[in-house]
DNA sequence: GCAAGGTC
C-alpha cells in the first residue's frame, strides 16, 4: 500500500479526488490501493530547554546549546498549563499506523522549505525507515496533480532542502530562547522580555518610526498660488518654489499680474500637456495585500483578516489563504472565465462580471514562475450561504479583486498646465475617461485623492487668462506617519530592500521579514508582551517596548539584515554547502548575544 | 514563562 501525506487536509482531499479515492476514515482517506493522510502544519517542534536538562530560567544554563536537538509534539495552552496538542497527537498516531503498513511513502507536503521540514520531522520522530518519493507541485488542479505524479522525485533529492530548513529552525530556537532568557533574567525577571530574529526587528521598526515621528520638528515654508479663470471656471496653479520666509514669497506674489492689480489678462499659458495614461489592473491578492486592504477599508487587524479568511477557506469559499504569491498559473487561469460567470448576479459587481463575459482578460496576474508554494487567493465559485457582515466584506474583497485583476486598463486623462504670471505656476489634473477595472469598486484613487483627481478646463498654448486671486500659502513639512497594521505589513514584506550589501539584499528580496502565515502572529506577540499597543489605527510602542529597543537597537538581532544573512547561508546549504560551519557561527553568535544581553539588560531594572 | 514556522 502506498501512503500519500499532505501538509493539510484540503490538499489530501484534492489529491484523493484525482485518484478517485472516496472512503473517508478517521484522519485519512483510502481507495484504489492508496491512502491519503495529512498533517496540520507542524505537528512537531524542537523540544523545549528542559528536555536537554536546562531547568527553570537560570543564568547558569546560559547559553543553552544542545549538541543534538530533540523533537516533541506541538504544544497548546490550556487552563492546566502547556500540554501536547491532542489533535496533533491523534493525527501522529494515524500517520504512524499508516507508515507501518506502507510499502512506499509519497511526500505531498507543500513544495518549499517548511513543507519539507513538516514531513521530515514526522518521519524521523516516528523513526520510519520506509522509502519515500517527493511530489513537487504548486497548484492543486487535477492536471497539476496528475503531472506531478508522473514526475515523482527521489526523496533524497530534497535532503539539502531539509538541512537548510532544520538549520533555520534550530537557529531561531538558539538565538530566540537564549536571548529571551538572557534579557528577562538581566532585567530582574519580572516579566518575559522576548527577543527573536523576526519580532525584534519588527519592534525596532515600530519604535524607530515612533521616535522619529515624536521628535520631528516641522519646518514652515511658503508657497504662492494663483487662480486663473477660463470662461468662468477657475482652477488652482502653484509655484513650485518653496520659500523659508513669508517675505520671500511675497516678492513673488507681488509680481503676479492679477485682475485686482489692474491686469485683465495677466496669465499666459506657456504649455499644455494632455495625455492619456493607462493604469493596468492590480494584481490578485496574496495574504499580506488582503490584510492591508482589510485594515484600510474596514479597520480589521491582520489577525482578524486572517481568521475571517481561514473561516471562508474552511467553508470552501476561497482558495488557500496563507499564500505569498499574487499570481496564478495557466492551468488555474483556464478556470477563471467560468469563475467570473459565477458572479454575474452579485449585488455590487454583477454588472462588471457580465461585462467580462467573452472579453479578453488581462493576464497580468498569470505567471506560473511567480507561483511559489501556493497561488494567489481566489474565490472557489461555491455559493456562500450565510455570511456575517465581516466575512462578507472579506469575501467581496477577494471576489472583487478577481474581477479587477482580469479587467481592462483604466484610462486616465492627465493634464498639466503651465501659466506664466511673473513666475511660472503649475496646475495638474486627472480625469478618468475609461474606468476599466476601477469600475468594480468605484473607489477614489486613495493615494492621490485630494490633489490630483480634479479636472481642468480646456486651455490652449499662448492663451491669456485673467488671474482672479493670488495668495501666499503657509505649509509645514510633515513627519513620516506612525505605523498602522497595513503600513507595517507592507514594511515587513519589503524589509531588507534598502540593505547596502547586495548579496544580503538579494537573499531577502523574495521573503522580507517573517512569512505571510506568521506576520499577523508576530504583531499579536508584540502586543501580548506589552511591547506595543494599538492606539486608534496606529501601532505605538509602550515604555517597556521602548526600553527593550534602547537595549537592543544597535545589536544584530534588531536588524532585518540578520534574516538576510541567514537566508543567504541557508540557500547555500540547500545547494550543498556545509551545515557544520553555519551551526558553529550560530553557536558563536548565540554566546555573544547572550553575554551582551546579560550585561546590557540591567538598565531595564530601573526603568 | 521563551523563537519562528506551519495550520484546524
Coordinates of C-alpha atoms (C1' of nucleotides) in Angstrom, one line a residue:
Chain A
X1 CA 0.0 0.0 0.0
X2 CA 1.2 3.5 -0.9
X3 CA 0.7 6.3 1.6
X4 CA 0.5 9.9 0.5
X5 CA 1.0 12.5 3.1
X6 CA 0.0 16.1 2.6
X7 CA 0.6 19.2 4.7
X8 CA -3.1 19.8 5.4
X9 CA -6.4 18.0 4.9
X10 CA -7.5 20.2 2.0
X11 CA -4.6 19.1 -0.2
X12 CA -5.0 15.4 0.7
X13 CA -8.7 15.7 -0.3
X14 CA -7.8 17.3 -3.6
X15 CA -5.3 14.6 -4.4
X16 CA -7.6 11.8 -3.3
X17 CA -10.2 13.1 -5.6
X18 CA -7.9 12.9 -8.6
X19 CA -7.3 9.2 -7.8
X20 CA -11.0 8.5 -7.3
X21 CA -10.5 7.5 -3.6
X22 CA -13.6 8.2 -1.6
X23 CA -13.6 6.1 1.6
X24 CA -13.3 8.6 4.5
X25 CA -11.6 7.3 7.6
X26 CA -10.5 8.9 10.8
X27 CA -7.6 11.0 9.8
X28 CA -7.2 9.7 6.2
X29 CA -9.0 8.8 3.0
X30 CA -8.5 5.5 1.2
X31 CA -9.3 3.9 -2.2
X32 CA -7.7 2.4 -5.3
X33 CA -4.8 0.9 -3.3
X34 CA -3.7 4.2 -1.8
X35 CA -4.2 6.0 1.5
X36 CA -4.2 9.8 1.7
X37 CA -3.3 11.3 5.0
X38 CA -2.2 14.7 6.3
X39 CA -0.6 16.8 8.9
X40 CA -1.9 20.1 10.3
X41 CA 1.1 22.2 9.6
X42 CA 3.9 21.5 12.0
X43 CA 2.9 18.6 14.3
X44 CA 6.3 18.5 15.8
X45 CA 8.7 21.2 17.1
X46 CA 12.1 21.4 18.5
X47 CA 11.9 20.3 22.1
X48 CA 11.9 23.0 24.8
X49 CA 15.0 23.6 27.0
X50 CA 14.0 21.4 29.9
X51 CA 14.3 18.3 27.6
X52 CA 18.0 18.9 27.4
X53 CA 18.4 19.4 31.2
X54 CA 18.1 23.2 31.2
X55 CA 15.6 23.5 34.1
X56 CA 14.0 26.8 35.0
X57 CA 15.3 30.2 33.9
X58 CA 18.8 30.3 35.2
X59 CA 21.9 32.3 34.3
X60 CA 23.9 29.2 34.9
X61 CA 22.2 27.5 32.0
X62 CA 23.1 30.2 29.5
X63 CA 23.8 29.9 26.7
X64 CA 21.8 26.8 26.1
X65 CA 23.5 25.0 23.2
X66 CA 22.1 21.4 22.8
X67 CA 24.5 19.2 20.9
X68 CA 21.6 17.4 19.4
X69 CA 18.1 18.7 19.1
X70 CA 15.1 16.6 20.1
X71 CA 11.6 16.8 18.7
X72 CA 8.4 17.0 20.7
X73 CA 4.7 17.1 19.9
X74 CA 3.4 20.6 19.2
X75 CA 2.1 22.2 22.4
X76 CA -1.1 24.0 23.2
X77 CA -2.1 26.1 26.2
X78 CA -4.9 25.1 28.4
X79 CA -6.1 26.2 31.9
X80 CA -3.9 23.4 33.3
X81 CA -0.8 24.8 31.6
X82 CA 1.0 23.8 28.4
X83 CA 0.2 20.3 27.1
X84 CA 0.7 18.2 24.0
X85 CA -1.9 19.3 21.4
X86 CA -4.4 16.5 21.4
X87 CA -5.2 16.9 17.7
X88 CA -1.6 16.7 16.7
X89 CA -1.0 13.7 18.9
X90 CA -4.0 11.9 17.5
X91 CA -3.0 12.6 13.9
X92 CA 0.5 11.4 14.6
X93 CA -0.9 8.1 15.7
X94 CA -2.8 7.8 12.5
X95 CA 0.3 8.6 10.5
X96 CA 2.3 6.1 12.5
X97 CA -0.1 3.3 11.8
X98 CA -0.3 4.1 8.1
X99 CA 3.5 4.4 7.8
X100 CA 3.9 1.0 9.5
X101 CA 1.7 -0.6 6.8
X102 CA 3.2 1.3 3.9
X103 CA 5.3 -0.1 1.1
X104 CA 6.1 3.4 -0.1
X105 CA 5.5 6.9 1.1
X106 CA 4.8 9.8 -1.2
X107 CA 5.5 13.2 0.3
X108 CA 3.0 15.8 -0.8
X109 CA 3.6 18.5 1.8
X110 CA 3.8 22.0 0.3
X111 CA 6.6 22.5 -2.2
X112 CA 9.0 24.6 -0.1
X113 CA 11.4 24.6 2.8
X114 CA 8.9 24.4 5.6
X115 CA 6.8 21.7 3.8
X116 CA 9.9 19.6 3.6
X117 CA 10.5 20.1 7.3
X118 CA 7.0 19.2 8.3
X119 CA 7.4 15.8 6.7
X120 CA 10.9 15.1 7.8
X121 CA 10.2 15.9 11.4
X122 CA 7.3 13.4 11.4
X123 CA 9.4 10.8 9.5
X124 CA 12.4 11.0 11.9
X125 CA 10.2 11.3 15.0
X126 CA 8.4 8.1 14.1
X127 CA 11.8 6.5 13.3
X128 CA 10.4 5.5 10.0
X129 CA 12.8 3.8 7.5
X130 CA 10.4 3.3 4.6
X131 CA 11.5 4.7 1.2
X132 CA 9.8 7.9 0.2
X133 CA 9.3 9.9 -3.0
X134 CA 8.5 13.6 -3.4
X135 CA 5.6 15.2 -5.1
X136 CA 6.5 18.7 -6.1
X137 CA 3.6 20.8 -7.4
X138 CA 2.5 24.4 -6.8
X139 CA -1.2 24.2 -7.7
X140 CA -3.8 21.6 -6.8
X141 CA -5.6 21.4 -10.1
X142 CA -6.3 17.9 -11.5
X143 CA -3.8 18.5 -14.3
X144 CA -1.1 19.7 -12.0
X145 CA -1.6 16.7 -9.6
X146 CA -1.5 14.2 -12.4
X147 CA 1.5 15.7 -13.9
X148 CA 3.2 15.7 -10.6
X149 CA 2.6 12.0 -10.0
X150 CA 4.1 11.2 -13.4
X151 CA 7.2 13.1 -12.3
X152 CA 7.8 12.0 -8.7
X153 CA 11.3 12.8 -7.5
X154 CA 13.5 10.6 -5.3
X155 CA 13.1 11.7 -1.7
X156 CA 16.8 12.2 -1.3
X157 CA 16.8 14.9 -3.9
X158 CA 15.5 17.1 -1.1
X159 CA 17.9 16.2 1.6
X160 CA 19.8 19.5 1.4
X161 CA 16.5 21.4 1.4
X162 CA 15.7 19.6 4.7
X163 CA 19.1 20.5 6.1
X164 CA 18.5 24.2 5.4
X165 CA 15.1 24.0 6.9
X166 CA 16.4 22.3 10.0
X167 CA 19.1 24.9 10.3
X168 CA 16.6 27.7 10.1
X169 CA 14.6 26.1 12.8
X170 CA 17.5 25.4 15.2
X171 CA 19.0 28.9 14.7
X172 CA 15.7 30.6 15.6
X173 CA 15.5 28.4 18.7
X174 CA 19.1 29.1 19.8
X175 CA 19.0 32.8 19.3
X176 CA 15.4 33.3 20.4
X177 CA 15.4 31.1 23.5
X178 CA 18.8 32.3 24.8
X179 CA 18.3 36.0 24.1
X180 CA 14.8 35.9 25.6
X181 CA 16.1 34.3 28.8
X182 CA 19.2 36.5 29.0
X183 CA 17.3 39.7 28.7
X184 CA 14.5 38.6 31.0
X185 CA 16.9 37.5 33.7
X186 CA 19.1 40.5 33.4
X187 CA 16.2 42.9 33.7
X188 CA 15.1 41.4 37.0
X189 CA 12.9 38.6 35.6
X190 CA 9.7 40.3 36.4
X191 CA 8.2 39.7 33.0
X192 CA 9.0 37.8 29.9
X193 CA 11.1 40.1 27.6
X194 CA 11.2 38.1 24.4
X195 CA 13.5 38.6 21.5
X196 CA 13.7 36.9 18.2
X197 CA 15.0 37.2 14.6
X198 CA 11.7 38.5 13.4
X199 CA 9.9 40.1 16.3
X200 CA 12.8 42.2 17.4
X201 CA 13.5 44.0 14.1
X202 CA 9.7 44.5 13.8
X203 CA 9.7 46.1 17.3
X204 CA 12.7 48.2 16.3
X205 CA 10.9 49.4 13.2
X206 CA 7.8 50.5 15.2
X207 CA 10.0 52.2 17.9
X208 CA 12.2 54.0 15.4
X209 CA 9.3 55.3 13.5
X210 CA 7.6 56.4 16.7
X211 CA 10.6 58.3 17.9
X212 CA 11.2 59.8 14.5
X213 CA 7.6 61.0 14.4
X214 CA 7.6 62.2 18.0
X215 CA 10.9 64.1 17.7
X216 CA 10.1 65.6 14.3
X217 CA 10.4 69.3 14.2
X218 CA 8.1 70.7 11.4
X219 CA 9.6 73.3 9.2
X220 CA 7.3 76.1 8.0
X221 CA 7.6 77.0 4.4
X222 CA 5.7 79.3 2.0
X223 CA 4.4 78.8 -1.5
X224 CA 2.5 81.1 -3.8
X225 CA -0.8 80.1 -5.5
X226 CA -3.0 81.7 -8.1
X227 CA -6.4 81.2 -9.6
X228 CA -6.6 81.7 -13.3
X229 CA -10.1 81.9 -14.9
X230 CA -11.1 80.2 -18.1
X231 CA -14.6 81.4 -19.2
X232 CA -15.8 81.4 -15.6
X233 CA -14.1 78.2 -14.5
X234 CA -11.3 78.8 -12.1
X235 CA -8.5 76.4 -11.2
X236 CA -5.6 76.5 -8.9
X237 CA -2.0 76.7 -10.0
X238 CA 1.0 76.7 -7.7
X239 CA 4.6 78.0 -8.0
X240 CA 7.0 75.1 -7.3
X241 CA 9.5 77.2 -5.4
X242 CA 9.4 76.9 -1.7
X243 CA 10.4 79.8 0.5
X244 CA 11.7 79.8 4.0
X245 CA 10.2 83.2 4.8
X246 CA 7.0 84.9 4.1
X247 CA 8.8 87.9 2.8
X248 CA 10.5 86.0 0.0
X249 CA 7.1 84.5 -1.0
X250 CA 5.6 88.0 -1.1
X251 CA 8.2 89.1 -3.6
X252 CA 6.9 86.5 -6.0
X253 CA 3.3 87.3 -5.1
X254 CA 3.8 91.0 -5.9
X255 CA 4.9 90.1 -9.4
X256 CA 1.6 88.2 -10.2
X257 CA -0.4 90.2 -12.7
X258 CA -3.8 89.6 -11.2
X259 CA -7.1 91.4 -12.1
X260 CA -7.1 93.3 -8.8
X261 CA -3.7 94.8 -9.6
X262 CA -5.0 96.1 -12.9
X263 CA -4.1 93.3 -15.3
X264 CA -7.2 92.0 -17.1
X265 CA -5.4 89.1 -18.8
X266 CA -2.2 88.6 -16.7
X267 CA -1.8 84.8 -17.1
X268 CA -0.1 83.5 -20.2
X269 CA -0.4 79.8 -20.9
X270 CA 3.1 78.6 -21.6
X271 CA 2.4 74.9 -22.0
X272 CA -0.5 72.5 -22.1
X273 CA 0.1 68.7 -21.9
X274 CA -2.8 66.4 -22.1
X275 CA -2.1 62.8 -22.5
X276 CA -3.9 59.6 -21.8
X277 CA -2.3 57.3 -19.3
X278 CA -3.1 53.6 -19.0
X279 CA -3.3 52.3 -15.5
X280 CA -3.1 48.5 -15.5
X281 CA -5.3 46.4 -13.2
X282 CA -3.9 45.5 -9.7
X283 CA -2.5 42.0 -9.1
X284 CA -4.7 39.4 -7.4
X285 CA -4.4 39.3 -3.6
X286 CA -2.0 37.4 -1.5
X287 CA -2.5 37.3 2.2
X288 CA -0.5 40.4 3.0
X289 CA -2.1 42.7 0.4
X290 CA -5.5 41.5 1.6
X291 CA -4.7 42.2 5.2
X292 CA -3.6 45.6 4.2
X293 CA -6.8 46.2 2.3
X294 CA -8.8 44.8 5.2
X295 CA -7.1 47.2 7.5
X296 CA -7.5 50.2 5.2
X297 CA -11.1 49.6 4.2
X298 CA -12.6 48.0 7.4
X299 CA -10.1 48.6 10.1
X300 CA -9.5 44.9 10.6
X301 CA -6.3 43.8 12.3
X302 CA -4.0 41.5 10.4
X303 CA -5.1 38.7 12.7
X304 CA -8.8 39.4 12.2
X305 CA -8.5 39.3 8.4
X306 CA -6.6 36.0 8.6
X307 CA -9.2 34.5 10.9
X308 CA -12.0 35.6 8.6
X309 CA -10.2 34.3 5.6
X310 CA -9.4 30.9 7.3
X311 CA -13.1 30.7 8.0
X312 CA -14.0 31.3 4.4
X313 CA -11.4 28.7 3.4
X314 CA -12.8 26.1 5.7
X315 CA -16.2 26.8 4.2
X316 CA -14.6 26.1 0.8
X317 CA -15.5 29.6 -0.4
X318 CA -11.9 30.8 -1.1
X319 CA -8.7 29.1 -2.0
X320 CA -5.8 28.7 0.4
X321 CA -5.3 31.9 2.3
X322 CA -1.7 31.9 3.6
X323 CA -0.1 32.5 0.3
X324 CA 2.7 34.9 -0.6
X325 CA 2.1 34.8 -4.3
X326 CA -0.1 37.3 -6.2
X327 CA -0.1 35.1 -9.4
X328 CA -1.8 32.1 -10.8
X329 CA -0.6 29.5 -13.4
X330 CA -2.1 28.9 -16.8
X331 CA -4.0 25.9 -15.5
X332 CA -5.9 28.0 -13.0
X333 CA -6.3 30.8 -15.5
X334 CA -8.2 28.4 -17.7
X335 CA -10.9 28.1 -15.0
X336 CA -11.2 31.9 -14.5
X337 CA -13.9 32.7 -17.1
X338 CA -16.2 30.1 -15.5
X339 CA -15.4 31.5 -12.1
X340 CA -16.2 35.1 -13.2
X341 CA -19.5 33.9 -14.6
X342 CA -20.5 32.8 -11.1
X343 CA -20.6 36.4 -10.0
X344 CA -23.0 37.7 -12.7
X345 CA -25.8 38.1 -10.1
X346 CA -23.6 39.6 -7.4
X347 CA -25.4 42.6 -5.9
X348 CA -22.4 45.0 -6.2
X349 CA -20.3 43.9 -9.1
X350 CA -22.6 41.5 -11.1
X351 CA -22.6 44.0 -13.9
X352 CA -18.8 44.0 -14.1
X353 CA -18.8 40.2 -14.2
X354 CA -21.3 40.3 -17.1
X355 CA -19.1 42.8 -18.8
X356 CA -16.2 40.5 -18.6
X357 CA -18.0 37.6 -20.3
X358 CA -16.3 36.9 -23.6
X359 CA -14.0 39.8 -23.1
X360 CA -10.2 39.4 -23.4
X361 CA -8.9 39.0 -19.9
X362 CA -5.9 40.7 -18.6
X363 CA -3.0 38.2 -18.0
X364 CA -1.1 40.4 -15.6
X365 CA -1.7 38.1 -12.7
X366 CA -0.8 35.0 -14.8
X367 CA 2.7 33.8 -14.3
X368 CA 3.5 30.2 -13.3
X369 CA 7.1 31.2 -12.4
X370 CA 5.8 33.5 -9.7
X371 CA 3.6 31.0 -8.1
X372 CA 5.5 29.8 -5.1
X373 CA 4.1 27.2 -2.6
X374 CA 0.6 28.5 -3.3
X375 CA -1.1 30.7 -5.9
X376 CA -3.0 34.0 -5.3
X377 CA -6.3 34.0 -3.4
X378 CA -9.4 33.4 -5.5
X379 CA -13.0 32.6 -4.7
X380 CA -13.7 29.0 -5.4
X381 CA -17.1 29.7 -7.1
X382 CA -19.1 27.9 -4.4
X383 CA -22.2 29.9 -3.5
X384 CA -22.0 31.4 0.0
X385 CA -24.9 30.5 2.2
X386 CA -25.0 32.9 5.1
X387 CA -22.0 35.2 5.8
X388 CA -21.6 37.6 8.7
X389 CA -21.0 41.2 7.5
X390 CA -17.3 40.9 8.3
X391 CA -17.0 37.6 6.4
X392 CA -18.9 39.2 3.5
X393 CA -16.6 42.2 3.4
X394 CA -13.5 40.0 3.1
X395 CA -15.2 37.7 0.6
X396 CA -16.1 40.7 -1.5
X397 CA -12.5 41.9 -1.4
X398 CA -11.4 38.5 -2.8
X399 CA -14.1 38.3 -5.4
X400 CA -14.0 42.0 -6.4
X401 CA -10.2 41.8 -6.7
X402 CA -10.5 38.9 -9.1
X403 CA -12.8 40.9 -11.3
X404 CA -10.4 43.8 -11.1
X405 CA -7.3 41.7 -11.8
X406 CA -8.7 40.3 -15.1
X407 CA -10.4 43.6 -16.2
X408 CA -9.2 46.1 -18.7
X409 CA -6.9 49.0 -18.1
X410 CA -8.2 52.2 -16.6
X411 CA -7.6 55.1 -18.9
X412 CA -6.9 58.5 -17.3
X413 CA -6.6 61.8 -19.0
X414 CA -3.7 63.7 -17.3
X415 CA -3.5 67.4 -17.9
X416 CA -0.6 69.7 -17.0
X417 CA -0.8 73.4 -17.5
X418 CA 2.0 75.9 -17.0
X419 CA 0.9 79.5 -16.5
X420 CA 3.3 82.5 -16.5
X421 CA 2.4 85.4 -14.4
X422 CA 5.6 86.9 -13.1
X423 CA 6.8 83.4 -12.0
X424 CA 5.7 80.1 -13.6
X425 CA 2.8 78.3 -12.0
X426 CA 1.8 74.7 -12.5
X427 CA -1.6 73.0 -12.4
X428 CA -2.3 69.4 -12.9
X429 CA -5.4 67.3 -13.1
X430 CA -6.5 63.8 -13.7
X431 CA -9.8 62.7 -15.2
X432 CA -10.8 59.1 -15.7
X433 CA -12.0 58.6 -19.2
X434 CA -12.5 54.8 -19.2
X435 CA -12.8 53.3 -15.8
X436 CA -11.9 49.7 -16.8
X437 CA -11.0 47.8 -13.6
X438 CA -11.8 50.8 -11.4
X439 CA -15.5 50.3 -12.2
X440 CA -15.6 47.2 -9.9
X441 CA -15.4 49.1 -6.6
X442 CA -15.6 52.6 -7.9
X443 CA -13.3 53.8 -5.2
X444 CA -11.3 57.0 -5.5
X445 CA -7.6 56.6 -6.0
X446 CA -6.8 56.9 -2.4
X447 CA -3.1 57.7 -2.7
X448 CA -3.8 60.9 -4.6
X449 CA -7.4 61.5 -3.5
X450 CA -7.1 65.2 -2.6
X451 CA -5.0 66.8 -5.2
X452 CA -4.9 65.0 -8.5
X453 CA -8.5 63.9 -9.1
X454 CA -9.6 67.2 -10.5
X455 CA -10.5 68.2 -14.0
X456 CA -9.0 71.2 -15.6
X457 CA -10.8 73.4 -18.2
X458 CA -9.6 73.2 -21.8
X459 CA -7.0 75.9 -22.5
X460 CA -4.5 76.3 -25.3
X461 CA -0.9 77.5 -25.5
X462 CA -0.4 81.3 -25.8
X463 CA -3.9 81.9 -24.5
X464 CA -4.1 84.7 -21.9
X465 CA -6.4 84.3 -18.8
X466 CA -7.4 86.7 -16.1
X467 CA -6.0 85.8 -12.6
X468 CA -8.8 86.1 -10.1
X469 CA -6.9 85.5 -6.9
X470 CA -3.4 85.2 -5.6
X471 CA -2.2 84.1 -2.1
X472 CA 0.8 83.1 -0.1
X473 CA 0.3 79.6 1.4
X474 CA 1.8 78.7 4.7
X475 CA 2.7 75.0 4.8
X476 CA 4.6 72.6 7.1
X477 CA 6.8 69.7 6.4
X478 CA 5.3 66.5 7.8
X479 CA 6.9 63.6 9.6
X480 CA 6.5 60.0 8.3
X481 CA 3.3 58.7 9.8
X482 CA 3.2 56.2 12.7
X483 CA 2.9 52.6 11.6
X484 CA -0.6 51.0 11.4
X485 CA -1.2 47.4 10.6
X486 CA -1.4 48.0 6.9
X487 CA 1.8 50.0 6.6
X488 CA 3.7 47.7 9.0
X489 CA 2.7 44.6 6.9
X490 CA 3.9 46.4 3.8
X491 CA 7.2 47.3 5.6
X492 CA 7.7 43.7 6.8
X493 CA 7.2 42.5 3.2
X494 CA 9.7 44.9 1.8
X495 CA 12.2 44.9 4.7
X496 CA 15.7 44.4 3.5
X497 CA 15.2 46.3 0.2
X498 CA 17.5 49.1 1.4
X499 CA 20.3 46.9 2.7
X500 CA 23.6 48.2 1.3
X501 CA 25.2 44.7 0.9
X502 CA 24.0 43.5 -2.5
X503 CA 24.1 39.8 -1.6
X504 CA 22.1 40.2 1.6
X505 CA 19.6 42.3 -0.2
X506 CA 19.3 39.7 -2.9
X507 CA 18.8 36.9 -0.3
X508 CA 15.9 38.8 1.3
X509 CA 14.3 40.0 -1.9
X510 CA 11.7 37.3 -2.1
X511 CA 11.0 37.0 1.6
X512 CA 11.2 40.2 3.6
X513 CA 10.8 39.7 7.4
X514 CA 8.7 36.8 8.6
X515 CA 6.3 34.9 6.2
X516 CA 2.7 35.6 5.1
X517 CA 1.5 32.9 7.5
X518 CA 3.2 34.4 10.6
X519 CA 3.2 38.1 10.3
X520 CA -0.2 38.6 12.0
X521 CA 1.0 36.4 14.8
X522 CA 4.2 38.5 15.2
X523 CA 2.1 41.6 15.7
X524 CA 0.0 39.8 18.3
X525 CA 3.1 38.6 20.1
X526 CA 4.4 42.1 20.4
X527 CA 1.1 43.2 21.8
X528 CA 0.9 40.2 24.2
X529 CA 4.4 41.1 25.5
X530 CA 3.1 44.7 26.2
X531 CA 5.8 46.0 23.9
X532 CA 3.3 47.8 21.6
X533 CA -0.3 48.8 21.8
X534 CA -3.0 49.8 19.3
X535 CA -4.0 53.4 19.5
X536 CA -6.8 54.0 17.1
X537 CA -5.4 52.5 14.0
X538 CA -1.8 53.1 14.9
X539 CA 0.8 50.7 16.4
X540 CA 2.8 52.5 19.1
X541 CA 5.5 51.3 21.5
X542 CA 4.9 51.1 25.2
X543 CA 7.6 52.2 27.7
X544 CA 8.6 48.6 28.0
X545 CA 8.9 48.3 24.3
X546 CA 11.0 51.4 24.1
X547 CA 13.3 50.2 26.9
X548 CA 13.9 46.9 25.1
X549 CA 14.5 48.8 21.9
X550 CA 17.1 51.0 23.7
X551 CA 19.0 47.9 24.9
X552 CA 19.0 46.1 21.6
X553 CA 18.7 48.7 18.9
X554 CA 22.3 48.5 17.7
X555 CA 22.6 44.7 18.0
X556 CA 22.3 42.5 15.0
X557 CA 19.2 40.9 16.5
X558 CA 17.3 44.1 15.9
X559 CA 18.2 44.4 12.2
X560 CA 16.4 42.9 9.2
X561 CA 19.9 42.1 7.9
X562 CA 20.2 39.2 10.3
X563 CA 17.4 37.4 8.3
X564 CA 19.2 38.4 5.1
X565 CA 22.5 36.8 6.2
X566 CA 20.8 33.7 7.4
X567 CA 18.8 33.4 4.2
X568 CA 22.0 33.6 2.2
X569 CA 23.7 30.9 4.1
X570 CA 20.5 28.7 4.1
X571 CA 20.4 29.0 0.3
X572 CA 24.0 27.8 0.1
X573 CA 23.2 24.9 2.4
X574 CA 20.3 24.0 0.0
X575 CA 22.9 24.0 -2.7
X576 CA 25.1 21.6 -0.8
X577 CA 27.3 23.7 1.5
X578 CA 28.4 22.6 4.9
X579 CA 25.8 22.6 7.7
X580 CA 28.5 22.4 10.4
X581 CA 30.1 25.7 9.5
X582 CA 26.8 27.6 9.8
X583 CA 25.9 25.8 13.1
X584 CA 29.2 26.9 14.5
X585 CA 28.6 30.5 13.5
X586 CA 25.1 30.4 15.1
X587 CA 26.5 29.0 18.3
X588 CA 29.1 31.7 18.4
X589 CA 26.6 34.4 17.8
X590 CA 24.3 32.9 20.5
X591 CA 27.2 33.0 23.0
X592 CA 27.9 36.6 22.0
X593 CA 24.3 38.0 22.2
X594 CA 23.6 36.1 25.4
X595 CA 26.7 37.6 27.1
X596 CA 25.9 41.1 25.9
X597 CA 22.3 41.0 27.0
X598 CA 23.2 39.7 30.4
X599 CA 25.3 42.8 30.8
X600 CA 23.2 45.3 29.0
X601 CA 19.8 44.3 30.3
X602 CA 20.5 45.8 33.8
X603 CA 19.3 49.3 33.0
X604 CA 15.8 47.8 32.4
X605 CA 15.5 47.1 36.1
X606 CA 15.2 50.8 37.0
X607 CA 13.1 51.9 34.1
Chain B
dG1 C1' 7.4 31.8 31.1
dC2 C1' 10.8 31.8 25.9
dA3 C1' 11.6 31.6 18.8
dA4 C1' 9.6 31.1 14.2
dG5 C1' 7.3 28.2 11.4
dG6 C1' 3.0 25.8 9.9
dT7 C1' -2.4 25.1 10.4
dC8 C1' -7.6 23.4 12.5

